[in-house]
Every structure is written in structure tokens, then in C-alpha cells.
Short mmCIF file of N, CA and C in Angstrom, two decimals:
data_model
loop_
_atom_site.label_atom_id
_atom_site.label_comp_id
_atom_site.label_asym_id
_atom_site.label_seq_id
_atom_site.Cartn_x
_atom_site.Cartn_y
_atom_site.Cartn_z
N MET A 982 18.22 -38.89 12.04
CA MET A 982 19.38 -38.36 11.15
C MET A 982 20.54 -39.34 11.22
N LYS A 983 20.82 -39.84 12.48
CA LYS A 983 22.07 -40.87 12.70
C LYS A 983 21.75 -41.99 11.73
N GLN A 984 20.48 -42.50 11.69
CA GLN A 984 20.23 -43.72 10.89
C GLN A 984 20.50 -43.33 9.38
N ALA A 985 20.07 -42.28 8.91
CA ALA A 985 20.21 -41.67 7.55
C ALA A 985 21.75 -41.78 7.29
N ALA A 986 22.49 -41.08 8.20
CA ALA A 986 23.95 -41.04 7.94
C ALA A 986 24.68 -42.50 7.91
N LEU A 987 24.09 -43.40 8.83
CA LEU A 987 24.53 -44.55 9.00
C LEU A 987 24.37 -45.56 7.60
N VAL A 988 23.16 -45.43 7.14
CA VAL A 988 22.73 -46.05 5.80
C VAL A 988 23.42 -45.49 4.72
N PHE A 989 23.79 -44.09 4.65
CA PHE A 989 24.71 -43.57 3.58
C PHE A 989 26.09 -44.13 3.76
N PHE A 990 26.58 -44.19 4.88
CA PHE A 990 28.08 -44.53 5.18
C PHE A 990 28.27 -46.12 4.74
N PHE A 991 27.26 -46.94 5.04
CA PHE A 991 27.32 -48.39 4.58
C PHE A 991 27.16 -48.52 3.06
N LEU A 992 26.39 -47.85 2.23
CA LEU A 992 26.20 -47.72 1.02
C LEU A 992 27.47 -47.40 0.25
N ILE A 993 28.19 -46.44 0.66
CA ILE A 993 29.31 -45.79 0.16
C ILE A 993 30.47 -46.82 0.35
N SER A 994 30.62 -47.43 1.72
CA SER A 994 31.67 -48.40 1.91
C SER A 994 31.44 -49.77 1.05
N SER A 995 30.29 -50.21 0.85
CA SER A 995 29.99 -51.32 0.11
C SER A 995 30.57 -51.17 -1.42
N GLN A 996 30.29 -49.91 -1.81
CA GLN A 996 30.71 -49.62 -3.19
C GLN A 996 32.21 -49.40 -3.35
N ILE A 997 32.80 -48.87 -2.29
CA ILE A 997 34.24 -48.70 -2.37
C ILE A 997 35.07 -50.05 -2.28
N PHE A 998 34.57 -51.06 -1.31
CA PHE A 998 35.23 -52.21 -1.27
C PHE A 998 34.70 -53.44 -1.77
N ALA A 999 33.73 -53.28 -2.83
CA ALA A 999 33.20 -54.14 -3.59
C ALA A 999 34.29 -54.86 -4.53
N GLN A 1000 34.27 -56.18 -4.67
CA GLN A 1000 35.35 -56.74 -5.58
C GLN A 1000 34.45 -56.85 -6.98
N ILE A 1001 35.44 -56.75 -7.94
CA ILE A 1001 34.85 -56.91 -9.31
C ILE A 1001 34.36 -58.39 -9.69
N ASN A 1002 33.54 -58.51 -10.46
CA ASN A 1002 33.15 -60.10 -10.64
C ASN A 1002 34.12 -60.67 -11.62
N CYS A 1003 34.34 -62.02 -11.32
CA CYS A 1003 35.25 -62.65 -12.30
C CYS A 1003 34.54 -63.11 -13.32
N GLU A 1004 35.32 -62.86 -14.60
CA GLU A 1004 34.79 -63.35 -15.98
C GLU A 1004 35.92 -64.19 -16.32
N TYR A 1005 35.57 -65.44 -16.75
CA TYR A 1005 36.42 -66.47 -17.29
C TYR A 1005 36.41 -66.72 -18.76
N SER A 1006 37.40 -66.76 -19.42
CA SER A 1006 37.45 -67.16 -20.76
C SER A 1006 37.52 -68.77 -20.94
N VAL A 1007 38.00 -69.39 -19.78
CA VAL A 1007 38.02 -70.82 -19.64
C VAL A 1007 37.78 -71.25 -18.18
N ASN A 1008 36.91 -72.25 -17.78
CA ASN A 1008 36.71 -72.60 -16.52
C ASN A 1008 36.35 -74.08 -16.52
N VAL A 1009 37.35 -75.00 -16.30
CA VAL A 1009 37.21 -76.44 -16.73
C VAL A 1009 37.65 -77.18 -15.28
N LYS A 1010 36.68 -78.15 -14.89
CA LYS A 1010 36.97 -79.10 -13.96
C LYS A 1010 36.55 -80.34 -14.29
N ASP A 1011 37.63 -81.39 -14.33
CA ASP A 1011 37.17 -82.59 -14.92
C ASP A 1011 38.11 -83.59 -14.07
N SER A 1012 38.21 -85.07 -14.48
CA SER A 1012 38.95 -85.92 -13.91
C SER A 1012 40.36 -85.75 -13.80
N ILE A 1013 40.90 -85.08 -14.82
CA ILE A 1013 42.38 -84.85 -14.98
C ILE A 1013 42.87 -83.48 -13.97
N GLY A 1014 42.05 -82.54 -13.87
CA GLY A 1014 42.36 -81.50 -13.00
C GLY A 1014 41.32 -80.23 -13.24
N THR A 1015 41.77 -79.06 -12.80
CA THR A 1015 41.15 -77.74 -13.08
C THR A 1015 41.89 -76.89 -13.71
N TYR A 1016 41.26 -76.02 -14.48
CA TYR A 1016 41.95 -74.92 -15.25
C TYR A 1016 41.08 -73.79 -15.31
N LYS A 1017 41.30 -72.63 -14.92
CA LYS A 1017 40.62 -71.52 -14.87
C LYS A 1017 41.48 -70.38 -15.37
N SER A 1018 40.96 -69.64 -16.34
CA SER A 1018 41.65 -68.53 -17.01
C SER A 1018 40.68 -67.29 -17.25
N THR A 1019 41.15 -66.20 -16.48
CA THR A 1019 40.31 -65.01 -16.69
C THR A 1019 40.37 -64.37 -18.17
N LYS A 1020 39.35 -63.49 -18.40
CA LYS A 1020 39.48 -62.90 -19.79
C LYS A 1020 40.67 -61.85 -19.73
N GLU A 1021 41.25 -61.72 -21.03
CA GLU A 1021 42.34 -60.67 -21.13
C GLU A 1021 42.01 -59.34 -20.89
N TYR A 1022 42.94 -58.89 -20.12
CA TYR A 1022 42.71 -57.38 -19.62
C TYR A 1022 43.89 -56.54 -20.12
N MET A 1023 43.48 -55.35 -20.90
CA MET A 1023 44.51 -54.48 -21.27
C MET A 1023 45.13 -53.88 -20.16
N ILE A 1024 46.46 -53.84 -20.12
CA ILE A 1024 47.23 -53.15 -19.16
C ILE A 1024 47.98 -51.94 -19.82
N TYR A 1025 48.28 -51.98 -21.12
CA TYR A 1025 49.06 -51.01 -21.62
C TYR A 1025 48.75 -50.86 -23.01
N GLU A 1026 48.70 -49.66 -23.65
CA GLU A 1026 48.55 -49.12 -24.79
C GLU A 1026 49.33 -48.09 -25.39
N LYS A 1027 50.03 -48.04 -26.56
CA LYS A 1027 50.82 -47.08 -26.95
C LYS A 1027 50.69 -47.01 -28.56
N ASN A 1028 49.93 -46.12 -29.00
CA ASN A 1028 49.83 -45.99 -30.57
C ASN A 1028 50.42 -44.54 -30.93
N PHE A 1029 51.61 -44.70 -31.64
CA PHE A 1029 52.36 -43.64 -32.00
C PHE A 1029 53.21 -43.76 -33.23
N ALA A 1030 53.12 -42.89 -34.28
CA ALA A 1030 53.62 -42.86 -35.51
C ALA A 1030 53.49 -44.19 -36.16
N GLY A 1031 52.39 -44.66 -36.39
CA GLY A 1031 52.09 -45.83 -37.10
C GLY A 1031 52.45 -47.23 -36.46
N ASN A 1032 52.95 -46.96 -35.32
CA ASN A 1032 53.30 -48.15 -34.50
C ASN A 1032 52.32 -48.45 -33.33
N LYS A 1033 51.92 -49.61 -33.11
CA LYS A 1033 50.91 -49.99 -31.90
C LYS A 1033 51.51 -51.02 -31.15
N ASN A 1034 51.44 -50.89 -29.79
CA ASN A 1034 51.87 -51.79 -28.84
C ASN A 1034 50.89 -52.03 -27.69
N TYR A 1035 50.57 -53.21 -27.35
CA TYR A 1035 49.65 -53.62 -26.34
C TYR A 1035 50.16 -54.68 -25.30
N ILE A 1036 49.62 -54.51 -24.27
CA ILE A 1036 49.99 -55.56 -23.28
C ILE A 1036 48.88 -56.10 -22.62
N PHE A 1037 48.59 -57.28 -22.53
CA PHE A 1037 47.36 -57.81 -21.96
C PHE A 1037 47.77 -58.80 -20.75
N PHE A 1038 47.09 -58.81 -19.70
CA PHE A 1038 47.29 -59.76 -18.54
C PHE A 1038 46.14 -60.76 -18.63
N THR A 1039 46.37 -62.00 -18.08
CA THR A 1039 45.30 -63.02 -17.97
C THR A 1039 45.91 -63.90 -16.76
N LEU A 1040 45.03 -63.97 -15.77
CA LEU A 1040 45.29 -64.68 -14.51
C LEU A 1040 44.88 -66.30 -14.64
N VAL A 1041 45.62 -67.12 -14.49
CA VAL A 1041 45.49 -68.63 -14.76
C VAL A 1041 45.55 -69.28 -13.39
N LEU A 1042 44.67 -70.38 -13.23
CA LEU A 1042 44.89 -71.19 -12.08
C LEU A 1042 44.61 -72.72 -12.72
N THR A 1043 45.88 -73.36 -12.59
CA THR A 1043 46.04 -74.76 -13.23
C THR A 1043 46.26 -75.69 -12.00
N ASP A 1044 45.26 -76.44 -11.70
CA ASP A 1044 45.56 -77.39 -10.56
C ASP A 1044 45.94 -76.89 -9.20
N GLY A 1045 45.57 -75.60 -8.96
CA GLY A 1045 45.87 -74.85 -7.76
C GLY A 1045 47.09 -74.13 -7.81
N THR A 1046 47.69 -74.00 -8.88
CA THR A 1046 49.00 -73.28 -9.28
C THR A 1046 48.63 -71.87 -9.99
N PRO A 1047 48.76 -70.77 -9.28
CA PRO A 1047 48.40 -69.48 -9.96
C PRO A 1047 49.56 -69.07 -10.88
N THR A 1048 49.25 -68.37 -12.01
CA THR A 1048 50.26 -68.02 -12.81
C THR A 1048 49.55 -66.73 -13.65
N LEU A 1049 50.52 -65.87 -14.06
CA LEU A 1049 50.17 -64.65 -14.85
C LEU A 1049 50.67 -64.74 -16.39
N ASN A 1050 49.66 -64.82 -17.15
CA ASN A 1050 49.88 -64.88 -18.64
C ASN A 1050 50.02 -63.61 -19.18
N VAL A 1051 51.09 -63.11 -19.79
CA VAL A 1051 51.33 -61.83 -20.18
C VAL A 1051 51.41 -61.81 -21.89
N GLN A 1052 50.61 -61.28 -22.64
CA GLN A 1052 50.63 -61.13 -24.02
C GLN A 1052 51.03 -59.74 -24.57
N PHE A 1053 52.19 -59.64 -25.38
CA PHE A 1053 52.56 -58.39 -25.90
C PHE A 1053 52.31 -58.58 -27.36
N ILE A 1054 51.67 -57.51 -27.79
CA ILE A 1054 51.36 -57.36 -29.19
C ILE A 1054 51.82 -56.08 -29.92
N GLN A 1055 52.85 -56.33 -30.89
CA GLN A 1055 53.27 -55.24 -31.65
C GLN A 1055 52.80 -55.15 -33.09
N LYS A 1056 52.53 -53.99 -33.47
CA LYS A 1056 51.96 -53.82 -34.93
C LYS A 1056 52.81 -52.68 -35.60
N SER A 1057 53.47 -52.98 -36.78
CA SER A 1057 54.18 -51.88 -37.33
C SER A 1057 54.43 -52.30 -38.79
N LYS A 1058 54.68 -51.21 -39.66
CA LYS A 1058 55.00 -51.50 -41.02
C LYS A 1058 56.64 -51.31 -41.07
N GLU A 1059 57.35 -50.99 -40.02
CA GLU A 1059 58.70 -50.98 -39.94
C GLU A 1059 59.20 -52.01 -39.25
N PHE A 1060 60.75 -51.93 -38.93
CA PHE A 1060 61.35 -53.08 -38.36
C PHE A 1060 60.95 -53.12 -36.85
N MET A 1061 60.71 -54.22 -36.20
CA MET A 1061 60.39 -54.47 -34.79
C MET A 1061 61.47 -55.31 -34.22
N LYS A 1062 62.06 -54.76 -33.05
CA LYS A 1062 62.92 -55.43 -32.36
C LYS A 1062 62.50 -56.54 -31.81
N ALA A 1063 62.88 -57.82 -31.71
CA ALA A 1063 62.55 -59.20 -31.03
C ALA A 1063 62.79 -59.25 -29.75
N ASN A 1064 62.06 -59.23 -28.88
CA ASN A 1064 62.37 -59.47 -27.41
C ASN A 1064 61.97 -60.89 -27.16
N CYS A 1065 62.85 -61.56 -26.17
CA CYS A 1065 62.55 -63.09 -26.06
C CYS A 1065 62.59 -63.29 -24.40
N PHE A 1066 61.87 -64.13 -24.10
CA PHE A 1066 61.78 -64.74 -22.79
C PHE A 1066 62.64 -65.92 -22.78
N ASP A 1067 63.34 -66.03 -21.64
CA ASP A 1067 63.99 -67.47 -21.32
C ASP A 1067 63.64 -67.75 -19.89
N LYS A 1068 64.45 -68.71 -19.45
CA LYS A 1068 64.32 -69.34 -18.08
C LYS A 1068 64.70 -68.22 -17.03
N ASN A 1069 65.31 -67.27 -17.25
CA ASN A 1069 65.84 -66.32 -16.24
C ASN A 1069 65.01 -65.01 -16.47
N SER A 1070 64.03 -64.94 -17.35
CA SER A 1070 63.29 -63.82 -17.53
C SER A 1070 62.44 -63.51 -16.24
N LYS A 1071 62.04 -62.29 -15.85
CA LYS A 1071 61.21 -61.89 -14.76
C LYS A 1071 60.47 -60.77 -14.97
N LEU A 1072 59.29 -60.62 -14.28
CA LEU A 1072 58.52 -59.38 -14.20
C LEU A 1072 58.71 -58.85 -12.69
N PHE A 1073 58.94 -57.61 -12.71
CA PHE A 1073 59.26 -56.83 -11.38
C PHE A 1073 58.09 -55.83 -11.37
N PHE A 1074 57.16 -55.75 -10.23
CA PHE A 1074 56.16 -54.82 -10.10
C PHE A 1074 56.58 -53.92 -8.79
N GLN A 1075 56.63 -52.70 -9.13
CA GLN A 1075 56.81 -51.72 -8.18
C GLN A 1075 55.49 -51.25 -7.67
N LEU A 1076 55.16 -51.41 -6.20
CA LEU A 1076 53.91 -51.01 -5.78
C LEU A 1076 53.96 -49.73 -5.19
N ASN A 1077 52.78 -49.05 -5.23
CA ASN A 1077 52.67 -47.77 -4.41
C ASN A 1077 53.31 -47.56 -3.09
N ASN A 1078 53.23 -48.77 -2.31
CA ASN A 1078 53.66 -48.76 -0.96
C ASN A 1078 55.09 -49.00 -0.84
N GLY A 1079 55.81 -49.07 -2.01
CA GLY A 1079 57.40 -49.20 -1.96
C GLY A 1079 57.74 -50.49 -2.17
N LYS A 1080 57.13 -51.43 -2.01
CA LYS A 1080 57.59 -52.91 -2.21
C LYS A 1080 57.73 -53.24 -3.79
N ILE A 1081 58.49 -54.21 -3.80
CA ILE A 1081 58.92 -54.88 -5.15
C ILE A 1081 58.32 -56.28 -5.28
N VAL A 1082 57.55 -56.62 -6.16
CA VAL A 1082 57.15 -58.02 -6.28
C VAL A 1082 57.73 -58.50 -7.52
N THR A 1083 58.34 -59.84 -7.37
CA THR A 1083 58.88 -60.48 -8.50
C THR A 1083 58.11 -61.57 -9.02
N LEU A 1084 57.88 -61.88 -10.23
CA LEU A 1084 57.30 -63.06 -10.78
C LEU A 1084 58.42 -63.74 -11.79
N LEU A 1085 58.51 -65.09 -11.70
CA LEU A 1085 59.36 -65.79 -12.62
C LEU A 1085 58.86 -66.46 -13.74
N HIS A 1086 59.56 -66.37 -14.92
CA HIS A 1086 59.16 -66.91 -16.18
C HIS A 1086 59.27 -68.60 -16.04
N ILE A 1087 58.09 -69.19 -16.54
CA ILE A 1087 58.21 -70.73 -16.27
C ILE A 1087 58.40 -71.51 -17.42
N ASP A 1088 58.55 -70.80 -18.72
CA ASP A 1088 58.65 -71.53 -19.92
C ASP A 1088 59.89 -71.49 -20.52
N ASN A 1089 60.19 -72.20 -21.49
CA ASN A 1089 61.46 -72.18 -22.32
C ASN A 1089 61.83 -70.82 -23.18
N GLU A 1090 62.68 -70.89 -23.84
CA GLU A 1090 63.07 -69.59 -24.51
C GLU A 1090 61.98 -69.51 -25.59
N ASN A 1091 61.54 -68.31 -25.94
CA ASN A 1091 60.39 -67.83 -26.72
C ASN A 1091 60.62 -66.46 -27.09
N CYS A 1092 60.62 -66.16 -28.42
CA CYS A 1092 60.94 -64.98 -29.06
C CYS A 1092 59.53 -64.54 -29.72
N GLY A 1093 58.47 -65.16 -29.64
CA GLY A 1093 57.23 -64.70 -30.22
C GLY A 1093 57.11 -65.10 -31.79
N THR A 1094 56.02 -64.75 -32.39
CA THR A 1094 55.60 -65.17 -33.55
C THR A 1094 55.14 -63.80 -34.43
N MET A 1095 55.72 -63.82 -35.76
CA MET A 1095 55.61 -62.69 -36.52
C MET A 1095 54.57 -63.00 -37.58
N VAL A 1096 53.60 -62.24 -37.89
CA VAL A 1096 52.62 -62.62 -39.02
C VAL A 1096 52.34 -61.17 -39.49
N ARG A 1097 52.12 -61.24 -41.04
CA ARG A 1097 52.00 -59.96 -41.75
C ARG A 1097 50.46 -60.19 -42.15
N ASP A 1098 49.89 -58.96 -41.91
CA ASP A 1098 48.37 -58.94 -42.19
C ASP A 1098 48.12 -58.43 -43.60
N ASN A 1099 46.73 -58.29 -44.02
CA ASN A 1099 46.42 -57.79 -45.27
C ASN A 1099 46.59 -56.41 -45.54
N GLU A 1100 47.02 -55.54 -44.52
CA GLU A 1100 47.13 -54.13 -44.69
C GLU A 1100 48.63 -53.83 -44.88
N GLY A 1101 49.57 -54.92 -44.81
CA GLY A 1101 50.99 -54.79 -44.91
C GLY A 1101 51.80 -54.59 -43.57
N PHE A 1102 51.03 -54.77 -42.44
CA PHE A 1102 51.47 -54.44 -41.23
C PHE A 1102 52.22 -55.75 -40.56
N ASP A 1103 53.32 -55.77 -40.08
CA ASP A 1103 53.82 -56.98 -39.36
C ASP A 1103 53.33 -56.85 -37.85
N ASN A 1104 52.92 -58.12 -37.60
CA ASN A 1104 52.31 -58.22 -36.12
C ASN A 1104 53.06 -59.19 -35.37
N ARG A 1105 53.73 -58.83 -34.29
CA ARG A 1105 54.39 -59.76 -33.38
C ARG A 1105 53.83 -60.10 -32.16
N LEU A 1106 53.57 -61.22 -31.79
CA LEU A 1106 53.00 -61.76 -30.59
C LEU A 1106 53.87 -62.52 -29.86
N LEU A 1107 54.14 -62.11 -28.45
CA LEU A 1107 55.09 -62.58 -27.53
C LEU A 1107 54.04 -63.02 -26.40
N VAL A 1108 54.19 -64.25 -25.95
CA VAL A 1108 53.51 -64.75 -24.73
C VAL A 1108 54.34 -65.31 -23.77
N GLY A 1109 54.18 -64.82 -22.50
CA GLY A 1109 55.04 -65.44 -21.31
C GLY A 1109 54.00 -65.77 -20.16
N ASN A 1110 54.51 -66.67 -19.61
CA ASN A 1110 53.80 -67.34 -18.44
C ASN A 1110 54.66 -67.23 -17.14
N PHE A 1111 54.22 -66.52 -16.04
CA PHE A 1111 54.94 -66.07 -14.87
C PHE A 1111 54.35 -66.74 -13.73
N MET A 1112 55.28 -67.17 -12.87
CA MET A 1112 54.80 -67.74 -11.52
C MET A 1112 54.95 -66.85 -10.38
N PHE A 1113 53.86 -66.78 -9.61
CA PHE A 1113 53.92 -65.81 -8.34
C PHE A 1113 54.79 -66.58 -7.36
N ILE A 1114 55.60 -65.70 -6.64
CA ILE A 1114 56.39 -66.23 -5.62
C ILE A 1114 55.66 -66.13 -4.33
N ARG A 1115 55.93 -66.99 -3.35
CA ARG A 1115 55.23 -66.98 -1.98
C ARG A 1115 55.29 -65.57 -1.48
N GLY A 1116 53.97 -65.26 -0.92
CA GLY A 1116 53.92 -63.86 -0.27
C GLY A 1116 53.51 -62.75 -1.26
N SER A 1117 53.72 -62.99 -2.76
CA SER A 1117 53.50 -61.96 -3.50
C SER A 1117 52.00 -61.61 -3.74
N PHE A 1118 51.04 -62.71 -3.53
CA PHE A 1118 49.68 -62.49 -3.60
C PHE A 1118 49.11 -61.27 -2.72
N GLU A 1119 49.44 -61.43 -1.40
CA GLU A 1119 49.18 -60.53 -0.39
C GLU A 1119 49.56 -59.12 -0.70
N ASP A 1120 50.92 -59.09 -1.15
CA ASP A 1120 51.49 -57.68 -1.60
C ASP A 1120 50.49 -57.07 -2.61
N LEU A 1121 50.37 -57.83 -3.79
CA LEU A 1121 49.80 -57.32 -4.90
C LEU A 1121 48.38 -57.04 -4.66
N LYS A 1122 47.61 -57.75 -3.74
CA LYS A 1122 46.27 -57.27 -3.41
C LYS A 1122 46.05 -56.20 -2.48
N SER A 1123 47.35 -55.62 -1.84
CA SER A 1123 47.09 -54.67 -0.92
C SER A 1123 47.64 -53.24 -1.39
N SER A 1124 48.36 -53.29 -2.72
CA SER A 1124 48.54 -51.87 -2.91
C SER A 1124 48.71 -51.83 -4.49
N PRO A 1125 48.41 -50.72 -5.15
CA PRO A 1125 48.30 -50.50 -6.55
C PRO A 1125 49.84 -50.67 -7.15
N VAL A 1126 49.81 -51.01 -8.36
CA VAL A 1126 51.12 -51.24 -9.15
C VAL A 1126 51.40 -49.67 -9.81
N ASN A 1127 52.66 -49.16 -9.73
CA ASN A 1127 52.93 -48.07 -10.51
C ASN A 1127 53.98 -48.21 -11.66
N LEU A 1128 54.69 -49.38 -11.57
CA LEU A 1128 55.72 -49.63 -12.61
C LEU A 1128 55.94 -51.11 -12.81
N MET A 1129 56.00 -51.55 -14.00
CA MET A 1129 56.34 -52.87 -14.38
C MET A 1129 57.82 -52.89 -15.09
N ARG A 1130 58.68 -53.68 -14.59
CA ARG A 1130 59.89 -53.84 -15.23
C ARG A 1130 59.97 -55.23 -15.84
N ILE A 1131 60.34 -55.34 -16.97
CA ILE A 1131 60.43 -56.89 -17.63
C ILE A 1131 61.95 -56.98 -17.96
N LYS A 1132 62.40 -58.13 -17.53
CA LYS A 1132 63.68 -58.67 -17.82
C LYS A 1132 63.72 -59.68 -18.91
N TYR A 1133 63.97 -59.24 -20.14
CA TYR A 1133 63.98 -60.24 -21.22
C TYR A 1133 65.31 -60.93 -21.26
N LEU A 1134 65.51 -61.81 -22.31
CA LEU A 1134 66.68 -62.43 -22.47
C LEU A 1134 67.88 -61.64 -22.65
N THR A 1135 67.83 -60.38 -23.26
CA THR A 1135 68.95 -59.59 -23.54
C THR A 1135 68.58 -58.02 -23.21
N ASP A 1136 67.50 -57.69 -22.61
CA ASP A 1136 66.98 -56.42 -22.56
C ASP A 1136 66.20 -56.18 -21.18
N LEU A 1137 65.95 -55.07 -20.87
CA LEU A 1137 65.13 -54.53 -19.66
C LEU A 1137 64.28 -53.51 -20.26
N GLU A 1138 62.97 -53.44 -19.89
CA GLU A 1138 62.10 -52.49 -20.41
C GLU A 1138 61.16 -52.17 -19.29
N ASP A 1139 60.79 -50.85 -19.02
CA ASP A 1139 59.89 -50.33 -18.10
C ASP A 1139 58.60 -49.97 -18.45
N TYR A 1140 57.55 -50.08 -17.94
CA TYR A 1140 56.19 -49.68 -18.23
C TYR A 1140 55.53 -49.06 -17.02
N VAL A 1141 55.21 -47.77 -17.13
CA VAL A 1141 54.46 -47.22 -16.10
C VAL A 1141 53.03 -47.50 -16.10
N PHE A 1142 52.35 -47.74 -15.12
CA PHE A 1142 51.10 -48.14 -15.05
C PHE A 1142 50.32 -47.15 -14.68
N ARG A 1143 49.33 -46.71 -15.56
CA ARG A 1143 48.31 -45.71 -15.47
C ARG A 1143 47.16 -45.91 -14.35
N LYS A 1144 46.64 -44.98 -13.79
CA LYS A 1144 45.62 -45.25 -12.95
C LYS A 1144 44.31 -45.59 -13.77
N GLU A 1145 44.23 -44.93 -14.80
CA GLU A 1145 43.01 -45.41 -15.68
C GLU A 1145 43.03 -44.71 -16.99
N PHE A 1146 42.78 -45.43 -18.00
CA PHE A 1146 42.97 -45.02 -19.42
C PHE A 1146 41.55 -45.67 -20.29
N THR A 1147 41.28 -44.74 -21.51
CA THR A 1147 40.15 -45.41 -22.42
C THR A 1147 41.20 -45.90 -23.61
N ALA A 1148 40.86 -47.00 -23.98
CA ALA A 1148 41.83 -47.62 -24.88
C ALA A 1148 41.25 -47.26 -26.36
N GLU A 1149 42.04 -46.95 -27.20
CA GLU A 1149 41.82 -46.63 -28.56
C GLU A 1149 41.34 -47.71 -29.29
N MET A 1150 41.86 -48.91 -29.01
CA MET A 1150 41.48 -50.10 -29.68
C MET A 1150 40.04 -50.46 -29.44
N ASP A 1151 39.43 -50.49 -28.33
CA ASP A 1151 38.22 -50.83 -28.05
C ASP A 1151 37.08 -49.99 -27.21
N ASN A 1152 37.72 -48.55 -27.05
CA ASN A 1152 37.07 -47.60 -26.28
C ASN A 1152 36.50 -47.94 -24.81
N LYS A 1153 37.21 -49.04 -24.29
CA LYS A 1153 36.90 -49.37 -22.90
C LYS A 1153 37.81 -48.60 -22.00
N ILE A 1154 37.26 -48.67 -20.66
CA ILE A 1154 38.13 -48.01 -19.62
C ILE A 1154 38.94 -49.08 -19.02
N TYR A 1155 40.02 -48.91 -18.73
CA TYR A 1155 40.84 -49.80 -18.14
C TYR A 1155 41.58 -49.39 -16.84
N GLN A 1156 41.85 -49.93 -15.83
CA GLN A 1156 42.54 -49.48 -14.63
C GLN A 1156 43.76 -50.36 -14.15
N PRO A 1157 44.89 -50.21 -15.05
CA PRO A 1157 46.04 -51.14 -14.79
C PRO A 1157 46.56 -51.22 -13.27
N GLU A 1158 46.58 -49.93 -12.78
CA GLU A 1158 47.32 -49.95 -11.41
C GLU A 1158 46.58 -50.81 -10.42
N ASN A 1159 45.23 -50.98 -10.50
CA ASN A 1159 44.38 -51.87 -9.59
C ASN A 1159 44.13 -53.17 -10.10
N TYR A 1160 44.79 -53.72 -11.26
CA TYR A 1160 44.50 -54.89 -11.92
C TYR A 1160 44.49 -56.01 -10.67
N PHE A 1161 45.56 -56.24 -10.11
CA PHE A 1161 45.81 -57.22 -9.18
C PHE A 1161 44.81 -57.23 -7.84
N ILE A 1162 44.63 -55.79 -7.50
CA ILE A 1162 43.67 -55.54 -6.43
C ILE A 1162 42.21 -56.11 -6.82
N ASN A 1163 41.86 -55.82 -8.15
CA ASN A 1163 40.57 -56.10 -8.38
C ASN A 1163 40.49 -57.55 -8.78
N TYR A 1164 41.31 -58.33 -9.35
CA TYR A 1164 41.17 -59.43 -9.97
C TYR A 1164 41.88 -60.82 -9.39
N LEU A 1165 42.86 -60.50 -8.45
CA LEU A 1165 43.45 -61.66 -7.88
C LEU A 1165 42.72 -62.67 -7.13
N HIS A 1166 41.44 -62.15 -6.61
CA HIS A 1166 40.68 -63.15 -5.87
C HIS A 1166 39.86 -64.05 -6.79
N CYS A 1167 40.01 -63.83 -8.24
CA CYS A 1167 39.48 -64.74 -9.06
C CYS A 1167 40.15 -66.07 -9.39
N ILE A 1168 41.39 -66.23 -8.82
CA ILE A 1168 42.16 -67.43 -8.89
C ILE A 1168 42.63 -67.78 -7.43
N ASP A 1169 42.12 -67.31 -6.44
CA ASP A 1169 42.39 -67.57 -4.99
C ASP A 1169 41.83 -69.03 -4.70
#
């Protein structure tokens, strides 16, 4: 009976602590250097009154330097406010353990790109690359994220991270609050 209980315990614990396999959209190593980029992962989705907003994360490792690529996609037939990143832009992650982790924007000023589609929707795409600060990896691996604050050029916005949601866009299940716990090992 003890052996059966022990086997059951090990099976359960291996499922709980198993890391998610890494899927890369790009994984290149050549004479110039190395570049790895995980597949895009939806962190946030909001569809309301004909307006759609999405946030995707991608972890990137370029010659040993880890960064977080963040894509914001807005879709609407109405006016959309333009948010811009500049050298002072930051991402703040509030963790469930009370700590706050800051990532710094590493690109020049960027206000995104606007494209009109065949259905008459305006689509704004804003991409930012953020650098991890020393010690932030360990904090992000150890506790789920419950809030993300973005400091734009002229504005601040907060996004609450849900434990889990099924996206209307692709009907997949996403777990935003555990994104870093599940995927940071892909660029370690």
C-alpha cells in the first residue's frame, strides 16, 4: 500500500512541476551569433462594442541577451488613441508574492503602424522590446503575475492578468499569470 501511495505521489508531483516544452518561431545559430524567439503567446484579449484589443508576448534571446517582445494589436472602426514607446517606457509586473519587477524599453520612439483592412477596420500594431533587469528572471520564475502596468510616452495603462481564459480569436486556452513561470526556461 505504501508503494502504491508513493508511486501516486511521484506521478502527481511530476505533473505539477513539469515545465512546458519550448516552441520557437526562430532558432538560429551561425557564425554571426545566436537568435531564439518563442512563438507568440496571447496575454490579453478584450472584445467589446466592435473594438478588439490583443497583447502578445514573445521571449527572445539574442547572443545571450534575453528580452521580452510585446505586441499590441487594436482593431476598430472608430478613432483609436495612439500610444507610443520611447527610451523611458517601462513594463511593471506586480507578482502574487508582492514584488514588482521592472523591464526597460530598449528601442527608439515608436508609435506603431496603422493599416485599414478590407472590412473597413483600422488596425494599429505597436511592438516594443523590453530588457530584463538583473534579478528579475528569478522573481518572474517564482511567482505568478497579477498585474502589468505599461508606461508609455504620455500615458500609463494597467492590465489585470487572468489565471486562465479561452481566447475568442482562436479558441485556445491561455494562462497569462503563469507565462514567465512556464516559458522563461526557454531562453535561459
